[in-house]
CSV table of C-alpha atoms in Angstrom, one decimal:
chain,number,residue,atom,x,y,z
A,1,MET,CA,75.7,-74.2,-16.3
A,2,PHE,CA,78.9,-73.5,-18.2
A,3,TRP,CA,77.9,-75.6,-21.2
A,4,ALA,CA,74.3,-74.2,-21.1
A,5,SER,CA,75.9,-70.8,-22.1
A,6,TRP,CA,77.5,-72.4,-25.1
A,7,LEU,CA,74.2,-74.0,-26.2
A,8,LEU,CA,72.5,-70.6,-25.8
A,9,ALA,CA,75.2,-69.0,-27.9
A,10,ALA,CA,74.9,-71.6,-30.6
A,11,LEU,CA,71.1,-71.1,-30.6
A,12,ALA,CA,71.6,-67.3,-30.8
A,13,ILE,CA,73.9,-67.6,-33.8
A,14,VAL,CA,71.6,-70.0,-35.6
A,15,LEU,CA,68.6,-67.7,-35.0
A,16,ALA,CA,70.5,-64.6,-35.9
A,17,TRP,CA,71.9,-65.8,-39.2
A,18,PRO,CA,71.1,-69.1,-41.0
A,19,ALA,CA,67.5,-69.6,-39.8
A,20,PRO,CA,66.1,-66.2,-40.9
A,21,ILE,CA,67.9,-66.5,-44.3
A,22,ILE,CA,66.4,-70.0,-44.9
A,23,LEU,CA,63.0,-68.9,-43.8
A,24,SER,CA,63.0,-65.7,-45.8
A,25,ARG,CA,63.8,-67.7,-49.0
A,26,ALA,CA,61.2,-70.4,-48.3
A,27,ALA,CA,58.1,-70.5,-50.4
A,28,TRP,CA,55.7,-72.0,-47.9
A,29,PRO,CA,55.0,-68.8,-45.9
A,30,ALA,CA,52.8,-67.5,-48.7
A,31,ARG,CA,50.6,-70.7,-48.2
A,32,ALA,CA,50.4,-70.3,-44.4
A,33,PRO,CA,51.0,-66.6,-43.5
A,34,PHE,CA,49.7,-66.9,-40.0
A,35,THR,CA,51.9,-69.8,-39.1
A,36,ALA,CA,54.9,-68.1,-40.7
A,37,MET,CA,54.2,-65.1,-38.6
A,38,VAL,CA,54.1,-67.1,-35.4
A,39,LEU,CA,57.5,-68.6,-36.4
A,40,TRP,CA,59.1,-65.2,-37.0
A,41,GLN,CA,57.9,-64.0,-33.7
A,42,SER,CA,59.4,-67.0,-31.8
A,43,ILE,CA,62.6,-66.6,-33.8
A,44,ALA,CA,62.9,-63.0,-32.7
A,45,LEU,CA,62.0,-63.7,-29.1
A,46,ALA,CA,64.1,-66.8,-28.7
A,47,GLY,CA,67.0,-65.1,-30.5
A,48,GLY,CA,67.0,-62.1,-28.2
A,49,LEU,CA,66.6,-64.3,-25.1
A,50,SER,CA,69.5,-66.6,-26.1
A,51,MET,CA,71.8,-63.7,-27.0
A,52,ILE,CA,71.3,-62.1,-23.6
A,53,GLY,CA,71.1,-65.4,-21.8
A,54,ALA,CA,74.4,-66.7,-23.3
A,55,MET,CA,76.3,-63.8,-22.0
A,56,LEU,CA,74.8,-63.7,-18.6
A,57,VAL,CA,75.1,-67.4,-18.0
A,58,TRP,CA,78.6,-67.6,-19.2
A,59,GLY,CA,79.7,-64.7,-17.1
A,60,LEU,CA,77.9,-66.0,-14.0
A,61,ALA,CA,78.9,-69.6,-14.4
A,62,PRO,CA,81.8,-69.4,-11.8
A,63,LEU,CA,79.4,-68.2,-9.1
A,64,GLY,CA,76.8,-71.0,-9.0
A,65,ASP,CA,75.1,-74.0,-10.5
A,66,ASP,CA,72.0,-72.3,-11.8
A,67,LEU,CA,71.2,-68.7,-12.9
A,68,LEU,CA,69.2,-67.8,-9.8
A,69,ALA,CA,71.8,-68.9,-7.3
A,70,ALA,CA,74.6,-67.3,-9.4
A,71,SER,CA,72.8,-64.0,-9.7
A,72,GLY,CA,72.2,-64.0,-6.0
A,73,ALA,CA,75.9,-64.6,-5.4
A,74,PHE,CA,76.7,-61.8,-7.9
A,75,LEU,CA,74.5,-59.3,-6.1
A,76,ASP,CA,76.1,-60.3,-2.8
A,77,LEU,CA,79.5,-59.5,-4.4
A,78,LEU,CA,78.3,-56.1,-5.5
A,79,SER,CA,76.9,-55.1,-2.1
A,80,ASP,CA,79.5,-56.8,0.2
A,81,ASP,CA,82.7,-56.2,-1.5
A,82,ALA,CA,83.5,-59.9,-1.0
A,83,SER,CA,86.2,-61.4,-3.2
A,84,ALA,CA,85.5,-63.9,-5.9
A,85,PRO,CA,88.7,-65.5,-7.1
A,86,ASP,CA,86.9,-67.4,-9.9
A,87,LEU,CA,85.3,-64.3,-11.4
A,88,GLY,CA,87.7,-62.7,-13.9
A,89,VAL,CA,87.5,-59.5,-15.7
A,90,ILE,CA,86.2,-61.3,-18.8
A,91,HIS,CA,83.2,-62.7,-16.8
A,92,VAL,CA,82.3,-59.3,-15.5
A,93,PHE,CA,82.6,-58.0,-19.1
A,94,ALA,CA,80.2,-60.8,-20.3
A,95,ILE,CA,77.7,-60.0,-17.6
A,96,SER,CA,77.8,-56.3,-18.3
A,97,ALA,CA,77.3,-56.9,-22.1
A,98,GLY,CA,74.3,-59.1,-21.4
A,99,VAL,CA,72.7,-56.5,-19.1
A,100,LEU,CA,73.5,-53.7,-21.6
A,101,LEU,CA,72.0,-55.6,-24.5
A,102,PHE,CA,68.8,-56.3,-22.5
A,103,ALA,CA,68.6,-52.6,-21.5
A,104,HIS,CA,69.2,-51.6,-25.1
A,105,LEU,CA,66.4,-53.8,-26.5
A,106,VAL,CA,63.9,-52.6,-23.9
A,107,PHE,CA,64.9,-49.0,-24.4
A,108,THR,CA,64.6,-49.2,-28.2
A,109,LEU,CA,61.2,-50.8,-27.9
A,110,ALA,CA,60.0,-48.0,-25.7
A,111,LEU,CA,61.6,-45.3,-27.8
A,112,THR,CA,60.1,-46.7,-31.0
A,113,PHE,CA,56.7,-46.9,-29.3
A,114,VAL,CA,56.8,-43.2,-28.3
A,115,ARG,CA,58.1,-42.1,-31.7
A,116,VAL,CA,55.4,-44.0,-33.6
A,117,ARG,CA,52.7,-42.8,-31.3
A,118,ARG,CA,53.8,-39.2,-31.6
A,119,GLN,CA,53.9,-39.4,-35.4
A,120,ARG,CA,50.4,-41.0,-35.4
A,121,ALA,CA,49.0,-38.3,-33.1
A,122,ARG,CA,50.4,-35.6,-35.4
A,123,HIS,CA,49.0,-37.3,-38.4
A,124,ARG,CA,45.6,-37.7,-36.8
A,125,ASN,CA,45.5,-34.0,-35.8
A,126,MET,CA,46.1,-32.9,-39.4
A,127,LEU,CA,43.7,-35.5,-40.6
A,128,ARG,CA,41.0,-34.1,-38.4
A,129,LEU,CA,41.3,-30.7,-40.1
A,130,LEU,CA,41.6,-32.0,-43.6
A,131,SER,CA,39.2,-35.0,-43.9
A,132,SER,CA,35.5,-35.5,-43.6
A,133,PRO,CA,33.7,-38.6,-42.3
A,134,SER,CA,32.7,-41.1,-45.0
A,135,THR,CA,28.9,-41.0,-45.6
A,136,ASP,CA,28.4,-44.8,-45.6
A,137,GLN,CA,31.4,-46.4,-43.8
A,138,PRO,CA,31.9,-46.3,-40.1
A,139,ASP,CA,35.4,-45.2,-38.8
A,140,THR,CA,36.3,-44.1,-42.3
A,141,VAL,CA,37.3,-40.7,-43.4
A,142,VAL,CA,37.7,-39.2,-46.9
A,143,ILE,CA,40.5,-36.8,-47.8
A,144,ARG,CA,40.4,-34.6,-50.8
A,145,HIS,CA,43.3,-35.8,-53.0
A,146,PRO,CA,43.5,-36.9,-56.6
A,147,ALA,CA,45.8,-39.9,-56.0
A,148,PRO,CA,44.1,-43.2,-55.2
A,149,VAL,CA,45.3,-43.7,-51.6
A,150,ALA,CA,44.0,-45.9,-48.8
A,151,TYR,CA,45.6,-46.6,-45.5
A,152,CYS,CA,44.7,-47.1,-41.9
A,153,LEU,CA,46.0,-45.2,-38.9
A,154,PRO,CA,45.8,-47.4,-35.8
A,155,GLY,CA,45.1,-45.9,-32.4
A,156,GLY,CA,42.9,-48.0,-30.2
A,157,ALA,CA,39.3,-46.6,-30.2
A,158,ARG,CA,40.5,-43.7,-32.5
A,159,SER,CA,41.7,-46.1,-35.2
A,160,VAL,CA,40.6,-44.8,-38.6
A,161,THR,CA,40.7,-45.9,-42.2
A,162,VAL,CA,41.5,-43.1,-44.7
A,163,MET,CA,40.7,-43.0,-48.3
A,164,SER,CA,41.1,-40.3,-50.9
A,165,ASP,CA,38.3,-39.1,-53.1
A,166,GLY,CA,40.6,-40.0,-56.0
A,167,LEU,CA,40.4,-43.6,-54.9
A,168,MET,CA,36.6,-43.5,-54.7
A,169,GLU,CA,36.4,-42.1,-58.2
A,170,LEU,CA,38.6,-44.8,-59.7
A,171,LEU,CA,37.2,-47.8,-58.0
A,172,THR,CA,33.9,-49.5,-58.3
A,173,ARG,CA,31.9,-50.3,-55.2
A,174,PRO,CA,33.1,-54.0,-54.8
A,175,GLU,CA,36.7,-52.9,-55.4
A,176,LEU,CA,36.3,-50.2,-52.7
A,177,ASP,CA,34.9,-52.9,-50.4
A,178,ALA,CA,38.0,-55.0,-51.1
A,179,VAL,CA,40.3,-52.1,-50.1
A,180,LEU,CA,38.3,-51.3,-47.0
A,181,THR,CA,38.1,-54.9,-45.8
A,182,HIS,CA,41.8,-55.3,-46.3
A,183,GLU,CA,42.5,-52.2,-44.2
A,184,ASN,CA,40.0,-53.1,-41.5
A,185,ALA,CA,41.7,-56.5,-41.3
A,186,HIS,CA,45.0,-54.7,-40.4
A,187,LEU,CA,43.2,-52.9,-37.6
A,188,HIS,CA,41.2,-55.9,-36.2
A,189,GLN,CA,44.2,-58.2,-36.3
A,190,ARG,CA,46.4,-55.6,-34.5
A,191,HIS,CA,49.0,-55.7,-37.2
A,192,HIS,CA,50.5,-52.4,-36.0
A,193,LEU,CA,51.7,-54.1,-32.8
A,194,LEU,CA,53.7,-56.6,-34.9
A,195,LEU,CA,55.1,-53.8,-37.1
A,196,TRP,CA,56.0,-51.8,-34.0
A,197,ALA,CA,57.9,-54.7,-32.3
A,198,PHE,CA,59.8,-55.7,-35.5
A,199,ALA,CA,60.6,-52.1,-36.3
A,200,ALA,CA,62.1,-51.7,-32.9
A,201,TRP,CA,63.9,-55.0,-33.2
A,202,ARG,CA,65.4,-53.8,-36.4
A,203,SER,CA,66.5,-50.4,-35.2
A,204,ALA,CA,68.0,-52.0,-32.1
A,205,LEU,CA,70.2,-54.5,-34.0
A,206,PRO,CA,70.3,-53.1,-37.6
A,207,TRP,CA,73.4,-55.1,-38.5
A,208,LEU,CA,71.9,-58.4,-37.7
A,209,PRO,CA,70.5,-60.3,-40.8
A,210,THR,CA,67.6,-61.6,-38.7
A,211,SER,CA,66.2,-58.2,-37.7
A,212,ARG,CA,66.2,-56.8,-41.3
A,213,LEU,CA,64.8,-60.0,-42.8
A,214,ALA,CA,62.2,-60.4,-40.1
A,215,GLN,CA,60.9,-56.9,-40.6
A,216,GLY,CA,60.6,-57.4,-44.4
A,217,ALA,CA,58.9,-60.8,-43.9
A,218,VAL,CA,56.5,-59.5,-41.3
A,219,SER,CA,55.3,-56.5,-43.4
A,220,GLU,CA,54.8,-58.9,-46.3
A,221,LEU,CA,52.9,-61.4,-44.2
A,222,ILE,CA,50.5,-58.9,-42.7
A,223,GLU,CA,49.5,-57.9,-46.3
A,224,MET,CA,48.8,-61.5,-47.2
A,225,LEU,CA,46.7,-61.9,-44.0
A,226,ALA,CA,44.7,-58.8,-44.8
A,227,ASP,CA,44.3,-60.0,-48.5
A,228,ASP,CA,43.0,-63.3,-47.2
A,229,GLU,CA,40.5,-61.5,-45.1
A,230,ALA,CA,39.4,-59.4,-48.1
A,231,LEU,CA,39.0,-62.5,-50.2
A,232,ARG,CA,36.3,-63.7,-47.8
A,233,HIS,CA,34.1,-60.8,-49.0
A,234,VAL,CA,35.1,-60.2,-52.6
A,235,ASP,CA,36.5,-62.4,-55.4
A,236,ARG,CA,40.1,-62.6,-56.4
A,237,ALA,CA,39.7,-60.6,-59.6
A,238,THR,CA,38.1,-57.7,-57.8
A,239,LEU,CA,40.9,-57.5,-55.2
A,240,MET,CA,43.5,-57.7,-58.0
A,241,ARG,CA,41.9,-54.9,-59.9
A,242,ALA,CA,41.9,-52.8,-56.8
A,243,ILE,CA,45.6,-53.5,-56.3
A,244,VAL,CA,46.6,-52.7,-59.9
A,245,ILE,CA,44.6,-49.4,-59.9
A,246,VAL,CA,45.9,-48.2,-56.5
A,247,GLY,CA,49.4,-49.6,-57.0
A,248,SER,CA,50.0,-48.2,-60.5
A,249,GLY,CA,47.9,-45.1,-60.1
A,250,THR,CA,49.5,-43.5,-57.1
A,251,PRO,CA,52.9,-42.3,-58.5
A,252,THR,CA,51.4,-40.9,-61.7
A,253,SER,CA,48.7,-39.0,-60.1
A,254,MET,CA,51.1,-37.6,-57.5
A,255,ARG,CA,53.2,-36.2,-60.3
A,256,GLN,CA,50.1,-34.6,-61.9
A,257,GLU,CA,49.1,-33.3,-58.5
A,258,SER,CA,52.4,-31.7,-57.8
A,259,THR,CA,52.0,-29.1,-60.5
A,260,PRO,CA,50.7,-26.4,-58.3
A,261,GLN,CA,46.9,-26.3,-58.7
A,262,SER,CA,46.5,-24.6,-55.4
A,263,SER,CA,47.2,-21.1,-56.5
A,264,GLN,CA,43.9,-19.7,-55.6
A,265,GLN,CA,45.6,-18.7,-52.4
A,266,GLU,CA,48.8,-16.7,-52.4
A,267,GLU,CA,51.6,-18.9,-51.3
A,268,PRO,CA,53.6,-17.6,-48.3
A,269,PRO,CA,57.4,-17.5,-49.0
A,270,GLY,CA,58.3,-20.0,-46.3
A,271,THR,CA,56.4,-22.9,-48.0
A,272,ALA,CA,57.6,-22.4,-51.5
A,273,ASP,CA,59.6,-25.7,-51.5
A,274,ALA,CA,56.9,-27.8,-49.9
A,275,GLN,CA,55.6,-28.7,-53.4
A,276,GLY,CA,59.1,-29.5,-54.7
A,277,ASP,CA,59.6,-32.0,-51.8
A,278,VAL,CA,56.8,-34.3,-53.1
A,279,ASP,CA,58.6,-35.6,-56.1
A,280,VAL,CA,61.9,-36.7,-54.6
A,281,PRO,CA,61.0,-39.7,-52.5
A,282,LEU,CA,58.6,-40.9,-55.2
A,283,ALA,CA,61.4,-41.1,-57.7
A,284,GLY,CA,63.2,-43.4,-55.2
A,285,GLN,CA,60.1,-45.4,-54.8
A,286,ASP,CA,60.0,-46.3,-58.5
A,287,GLY,CA,63.5,-47.8,-58.0
A,288,ARG,CA,62.1,-50.5,-55.8
A,289,GLY,CA,61.5,-52.5,-59.0
A,290,ALA,CA,60.9,-56.2,-59.1
A,291,GLY,CA,62.0,-56.9,-55.6
A,292,SER,CA,59.3,-54.6,-54.2
A,293,PRO,CA,57.4,-55.7,-51.1
A,294,SER,CA,54.3,-56.0,-53.2
A,295,ALA,CA,55.8,-58.6,-55.5
A,296,ALA,CA,55.3,-61.7,-53.3
A,297,ARG,CA,51.8,-60.5,-52.5
A,298,ILE,CA,50.9,-60.1,-56.2
A,299,ARG,CA,52.5,-63.4,-57.2
A,300,ARG,CA,50.4,-65.1,-54.6
A,301,LEU,CA,47.2,-63.6,-55.9
A,302,LEU,CA,48.1,-64.4,-59.5
A,303,SER,CA,48.8,-68.1,-59.0
A,304,PRO,CA,47.1,-69.1,-55.8
A,305,LEU,CA,48.6,-72.2,-54.0
A,306,PRO,CA,46.7,-74.5,-51.7
A,307,PRO,CA,47.2,-73.8,-48.0
A,308,LEU,CA,50.0,-75.7,-46.3
A,309,GLY,CA,49.0,-79.1,-45.1
A,310,ARG,CA,47.8,-79.6,-41.5
A,311,VAL,CA,50.8,-81.8,-40.6
A,312,GLN,CA,53.3,-79.3,-41.9
A,313,GLN,CA,51.6,-76.4,-40.2
A,314,ALA,CA,51.5,-78.3,-36.9
A,315,SER,CA,55.2,-79.1,-37.1
A,316,VAL,CA,56.1,-75.4,-37.8
A,317,LEU,CA,54.0,-74.4,-34.8
A,318,ALA,CA,55.7,-77.1,-32.7
A,319,THR,CA,59.1,-75.7,-33.8
A,320,ALA,CA,58.0,-72.3,-32.8
A,321,GLY,CA,56.8,-73.5,-29.4
A,322,LEU,CA,60.0,-75.4,-28.9
A,323,LEU,CA,62.1,-72.3,-29.7
A,324,LEU,CA,60.3,-70.4,-27.0
A,325,VAL,CA,60.7,-73.2,-24.4
A,326,VAL,CA,64.4,-74.0,-24.9
A,327,PRO,CA,66.1,-70.7,-24.0
A,328,PRO,CA,64.3,-70.3,-20.6
A,329,VAL,CA,65.0,-74.0,-19.7
A,330,LEU,CA,68.7,-73.5,-20.6
A,331,LEU,CA,68.7,-70.3,-18.5
A,332,LEU,CA,66.9,-71.4,-15.4
A,333,ALA,CA,67.2,-75.2,-15.2
A,334,PRO,CA,70.1,-76.4,-17.2
A,335,GLU,CA,70.2,-79.7,-15.2
A,336,PHE,CA,66.9,-80.8,-17.0
A,337,LEU,CA,68.9,-81.3,-20.2
A,338,GLY,CA,71.8,-83.2,-18.6
B,1,MET,CA,28.9,-30.9,-27.9
B,2,ALA,CA,31.5,-29.6,-30.2
B,3,THR,CA,35.1,-29.9,-28.9
B,4,LEU,CA,37.9,-27.5,-29.4
B,5,GLY,CA,39.1,-29.9,-32.1
B,6,ASP,CA,35.9,-29.5,-34.0
B,7,LEU,CA,36.0,-25.8,-33.7
B,8,GLU,CA,39.6,-25.8,-35.0
B,9,ARG,CA,38.3,-27.6,-38.0
B,10,THR,CA,35.5,-25.2,-38.6
B,11,VAL,CA,37.8,-22.2,-38.2
B,12,MET,CA,40.3,-23.6,-40.6
B,13,ASP,CA,37.6,-24.4,-43.2
B,14,LEU,CA,36.5,-20.8,-43.0
B,15,LEU,CA,40.0,-19.4,-43.3
B,16,TRP,CA,40.9,-21.8,-46.2
B,17,ALA,CA,37.8,-20.7,-48.0
B,18,THR,CA,38.9,-17.1,-48.2
B,19,THR,CA,42.0,-15.2,-49.3
B,20,GLU,CA,41.2,-12.3,-47.0
B,21,ALA,CA,42.6,-12.0,-43.5
B,22,THR,CA,39.8,-12.3,-41.1
B,23,THR,CA,39.1,-11.0,-37.6
B,24,ALA,CA,37.9,-13.1,-34.7
B,25,ASN,CA,34.6,-11.2,-34.7
B,26,GLU,CA,34.0,-12.0,-38.4
B,27,LEU,CA,34.9,-15.6,-37.8
B,28,ARG,CA,32.4,-15.8,-34.9
B,29,ASP,CA,29.6,-14.4,-37.1
B,30,ALA,CA,30.6,-16.8,-39.9
B,31,ILE,CA,30.5,-19.8,-37.5
B,32,ALA,CA,27.0,-18.8,-36.4
B,33,GLU,CA,25.8,-18.9,-40.0
B,34,ALA,CA,27.9,-21.9,-41.0
B,35,PRO,CA,26.3,-25.2,-42.0
B,36,ALA,CA,26.5,-28.3,-39.7
B,37,PRO,CA,27.9,-29.2,-37.3
B,38,GLU,CA,28.3,-25.8,-35.7
B,39,ALA,CA,25.0,-24.5,-37.1
B,40,GLY,CA,23.7,-21.5,-35.3
B,41,ARG,CA,26.2,-21.8,-32.5
B,42,GLU,CA,26.6,-18.6,-30.5
B,43,LEU,CA,30.3,-18.4,-29.5
B,44,ALA,CA,32.1,-15.9,-27.3
B,45,VAL,CA,34.8,-14.1,-29.2
B,46,THR,CA,37.3,-15.3,-26.6
B,47,THR,CA,36.5,-18.9,-27.6
B,48,VAL,CA,37.3,-18.1,-31.2
B,49,LEU,CA,40.5,-16.3,-30.0
B,50,THR,CA,41.5,-19.4,-28.0
B,51,VAL,CA,41.0,-21.6,-31.0
B,52,LEU,CA,43.0,-19.2,-33.2
B,53,SER,CA,45.9,-19.0,-30.8
B,54,ARG,CA,46.0,-22.9,-30.7
B,55,LEU,CA,46.0,-22.9,-34.4
B,56,GLU,CA,48.8,-20.3,-34.5
B,57,LYS,CA,50.9,-22.4,-32.1
B,58,LYS,CA,50.5,-25.3,-34.5
B,59,GLY,CA,51.7,-23.2,-37.3
B,60,LEU,CA,48.5,-23.3,-39.2
B,61,VAL,CA,47.4,-19.7,-38.8
B,62,GLU,CA,49.3,-16.4,-38.8
B,63,ARG,CA,48.3,-13.1,-37.4
B,64,GLU,CA,48.8,-9.7,-39.0
B,65,ARG,CA,50.4,-7.8,-36.2
B,66,ASP,CA,50.0,-4.3,-37.4
B,67,SER,CA,46.2,-4.3,-37.6
B,68,ARG,CA,43.8,-3.7,-34.7
B,69,PRO,CA,41.8,-5.9,-34.1
B,70,HIS,CA,44.2,-8.6,-35.2
B,71,ARG,CA,43.4,-10.3,-38.6
B,72,TYR,CA,44.2,-13.9,-39.1
B,73,ARG,CA,44.9,-15.9,-42.2
B,74,ALA,CA,45.8,-19.5,-43.1
B,75,VAL,CA,49.5,-20.0,-43.5
B,76,THR,CA,49.2,-22.5,-46.3
B,77,SER,CA,46.4,-23.6,-48.5
B,78,ARG,CA,44.4,-26.7,-47.7
B,79,GLU,CA,45.8,-28.4,-50.8
B,80,ASP,CA,49.3,-27.9,-49.7
B,81,HIS,CA,48.6,-29.4,-46.3
B,82,THR,CA,46.9,-32.3,-47.9
B,83,ALA,CA,49.9,-32.8,-50.2
B,84,GLU,CA,52.2,-32.8,-47.3
B,85,LEU,CA,50.1,-35.3,-45.4
B,86,MET,CA,49.9,-37.6,-48.4
B,87,HIS,CA,53.6,-37.3,-48.8
B,88,GLU,CA,54.0,-38.7,-45.3
B,89,VAL,CA,51.7,-41.6,-46.4
B,90,LEU,CA,53.3,-42.3,-49.8
B,91,VAL,CA,56.9,-42.2,-48.8
B,92,THR,CA,58.2,-45.6,-47.8
B,93,ALA,CA,60.7,-45.6,-45.0
B,94,PRO,CA,61.2,-48.7,-42.8
B,95,ASP,CA,60.7,-46.8,-39.6
B,96,ARG,CA,57.6,-45.0,-40.9
B,97,ASP,CA,55.9,-48.2,-42.1
B,98,ALA,CA,55.0,-48.8,-38.4
B,99,VAL,CA,53.0,-45.6,-38.3
B,100,LEU,CA,50.3,-46.5,-40.7
B,101,ALA,CA,49.4,-49.4,-43.0
B,102,ARG,CA,48.9,-48.5,-46.7
B,103,PHE,CA,46.7,-50.6,-49.0
B,104,ILE,CA,49.6,-51.1,-51.4
B,105,GLY,CA,52.9,-49.5,-52.1
B,106,SER,CA,53.9,-48.8,-55.7
B,107,VAL,CA,53.8,-51.7,-58.0
B,108,SER,CA,56.5,-52.0,-60.6
B,109,GLU,CA,55.4,-51.3,-64.2
B,110,ALA,CA,56.1,-55.0,-65.1
B,111,GLU,CA,53.8,-56.2,-62.3
B,112,ALA,CA,51.1,-53.8,-63.2
B,113,GLN,CA,51.3,-54.9,-66.8
B,114,THR,CA,51.0,-58.6,-65.9
B,115,LEU,CA,48.0,-57.8,-63.8
B,116,ARG,CA,46.3,-55.7,-66.5
B,117,THR,CA,46.8,-58.4,-69.1
B,118,LEU,CA,45.4,-61.1,-66.8
B,119,LEU,CA,42.5,-59.0,-65.8
B,120,GLY,CA,41.8,-57.7,-69.3
B,121,GLY,CA,40.1,-61.0,-70.2
B,122,SER,CA,37.8,-60.9,-67.3
């Protein structure tokens, strides 16, 4: 059991640092976004499990030959006040660190969930006052705003796709269909659950390369998946036109919009700076430049590559499966491997 | 059956459409004459007052305290609320990306130019 902890630690380090860096630089995920997504999920899960497992197993090693027996012995220690000559302060420290890390991950996941839900609820409330249902699309609302904007707000049965009338003016019918199919793909494929989990993973361990790279990769991959879904209904040129109009149109129109045109109504003093707020983050947004998250997605549409071969996809999926099997085996039944 | 949420919407639409402060009575009459979905609905003034106090709690409506009966007005224009909501959508922050999924973020000028050139021929 002692060396199982070292194997777990080695796995945790590989999954926290070199593996995500290599994967985030690889070109093949653009050719198999779904498979890449599965791999990222198993890297995150296996990484977290081996981090926690390494500490627990190492700390409990003096108490028993496998994790269950050792945990039982540890609980007896806690309740009985029995003495354990083999268990040093350092072991207790490792056990506590493992338990704390586990609690931290679960707590951050729950906290992110609550925060995201609250923000969505608030957004949905305002949306209900400000938008009107689309005349020809189900579960779609239109908001009066000059900037071409489209997004979806997930929320189970209350999921809704939002588009601005500025968008409807600028896009032709097929381009609009491309946008709506793209957004509906996000909702149908439950991409918000992935975003939630990886956002939590990142805020729990922000200093770890894996959590930052994983979140970036996942938000890029879901866009590719949604694009693929849109391409089943419209042709590539239409989707690209929609992207260029929405992508380059938004900041400019926002700037035009922020010159107060809303002066029909007297503005109460407290809200005087609300208009000024609008420009600041957009200026920062321009600075995203060539490395913007949209870059990979656009490159992929500009020069489409054939999907990854079956054999390669199968071997990636097998790796992902193996990653999920190894930590539990090392944790619970180390004798299998030796 | 219209819910309180639908009524909130109708009331806000009426308040946003006017610069005058309005009483609950006037609002009730306006709702009765309003086009769909509340067409011809006869509401008790107390219902309108409930909706108004909910909207006041949400910071959308303010009450003129010195008048009797109380007169209500929208705190901010519809356009400002929309701008604020869109601001929430257009700002990109890692923790906010989980809240909603936007069609596309901003595209760099170079990328947009490449795309335009390529699409120009088609």
